[in-house]
GROMACS .gro file of C-alpha atoms in nm:
model
   96
    1MET     CA    1  13.360   9.090  10.438
    2VAL     CA    2  13.096   9.345  10.538
    3THR     CA    3  13.037   9.536  10.857
    4VAL     CA    4  12.680   9.588  10.974
    5ILE     CA    5  12.600   9.864  11.221
    6TRP     CA    6  12.278   9.861  11.419
    7ASP     CA    7  12.189  10.188  11.595
    8MET     CA    8  11.910  10.138  11.851
    9ARG     CA    9  11.740  10.345  12.117
   10VAL     CA   10  11.523  10.201  12.390
   11GLY     CA   11  11.337  10.388  12.661
   12SER     CA   12  11.548  10.486  12.961
   13ASP     CA   13  11.328  10.299  13.210
   14PRO     CA   14  11.372   9.962  13.038
   15ALA     CA   15  11.729  10.032  12.919
   16GLU     CA   16  11.872   9.740  13.117
   17THR     CA   17  11.599   9.512  12.984
   18GLY     CA   18  11.675   9.628  12.630
   19LEU     CA   19  12.047   9.568  12.681
   20ALA     CA   20  11.986   9.213  12.805
   21ILE     CA   21  11.774   9.134  12.500
   22ILE     CA   22  12.030   9.286  12.262
   23GLN     CA   23  12.300   9.072  12.425
   24LYS     CA   24  12.081   8.762  12.379
   25ILE     CA   25  12.030   8.839  12.011
   26TRP     CA   26  12.402   8.865  11.948
   27LEU     CA   27  12.476   8.545  12.137
   28ASP     CA   28  12.230   8.380  11.900
   29MET     CA   29  12.411   8.524  11.598
   30ARG     CA   30  12.728   8.343  11.710
   31THR     CA   31  12.565   8.002  11.703
   32LEU     CA   32  12.282   8.025  11.452
   33PHE     CA   33  12.427   8.190  11.145
   34ARG     CA   34  12.701   8.093  10.906
   35GLY     CA   35  12.918   8.383  10.804
   36TYR     CA   36  12.905   8.557  11.141
   37VAL     CA   37  13.257   8.676  11.227
   38GLY     CA   38  13.208   8.880  11.544
   39HIS     CA   39  13.058   9.190  11.698
   40ARG     CA   40  13.112   9.470  11.946
   41LEU     CA   41  12.831   9.621  12.151
   42PHE     CA   42  12.853   9.983  12.265
   43ALA     CA   43  12.641  10.177  12.515
   44ASP     CA   44  12.626  10.554  12.472
   45ALA     CA   45  12.803  10.710  12.771
   46ASP     CA   46  12.580  11.018  12.754
   47GLN     CA   47  12.238  10.879  12.657
   48SER     CA   48  12.089  10.592  12.852
   49GLY     CA   49  11.919  10.341  12.628
   50HIS     CA   50  12.126  10.419  12.318
   51PHE     CA   51  12.314  10.113  12.190
   52VAL     CA   52  12.522  10.048  11.881
   53VAL     CA   53  12.626   9.705  11.757
   54VAL     CA   54  12.910   9.679  11.506
   55SER     CA   55  12.915   9.331  11.354
   56ASP     CA   56  13.132   9.166  11.093
   57TRP     CA   57  13.007   8.910  10.843
   58ALA     CA   58  13.184   8.701  10.581
   59GLY     CA   59  12.958   8.852  10.315
   60ARG     CA   60  12.647   9.057  10.249
   61ASP     CA   61  12.440   8.746  10.177
   62ASP     CA   62  12.521   8.606  10.522
   63ALA     CA   63  12.428   8.931  10.696
   64ASP     CA   64  12.104   8.966  10.501
   65ARG     CA   65  12.010   8.602  10.558
   66SER     CA   66  12.046   8.643  10.934
   67LEU     CA   67  11.822   8.952  10.919
   68ARG     CA   68  11.550   8.766  10.728
   69GLU     CA   69  11.564   8.443  10.926
   70TYR     CA   70  11.586   8.604  11.270
   71ALA     CA   71  11.325   8.876  11.207
   72ASP     CA   72  11.048   8.687  11.387
   73ALA     CA   73  11.258   8.546  11.672
   74GLU     CA   74  11.122   8.578  12.023
   75ALA     CA   75  11.405   8.811  12.130
   76VAL     CA   76  11.328   9.049  11.843
   77ARG     CA   77  10.957   9.047  11.935
   78GLN     CA   78  11.051   9.134  12.295
   79LEU     CA   79  11.283   9.416  12.191
   80GLN     CA   80  11.057   9.589  11.938
   81PRO     CA   81  10.814   9.746  12.188
   82LEU     CA   82  11.107   9.898  12.379
   83PHE     CA   83  11.232  10.104  12.083
   84THR     CA   84  11.176  10.479  12.117
   85GLU     CA   85  11.253  10.529  11.748
   86ALA     CA   86  11.315  10.310  11.446
   87ARG     CA   87  11.642  10.122  11.461
   88VAL     CA   88  11.886  10.194  11.183
   89ARG     CA   89  12.085   9.928  10.996
   90THR     CA   90  12.386  10.031  10.789
   91VAL     CA   91  12.587   9.785  10.580
   92LEU     CA   92  12.945   9.889  10.503
   93SER     CA   93  13.209   9.750  10.270
   94GLU     CA   94  13.569   9.844  10.330
   95VAL     CA   95  13.730  10.068  10.069
   96ARG     CA   96  14.087   9.974   9.990
   0.00000   0.00000   0.00000
């Protein structure tokens, strides 16, 4: 299993719009991609428009496949212009 963290910042004026699109993307992950386990979406309590998604995947291949196959989805195209800085993707493997 891997955990993928997405750190995203959208402008404060369209923050609610950005949040709605982010929620749509993660609803799609549930139904479109094998290997999706679950996610949690966080809103920064101090900075409007700052969102972090922590998602779990059965494996790295599943997480990477979803990234490639969903890259040109309509929701992603709608979200991209709202970013105030590049989003950051971090893939983590648990150390035991």
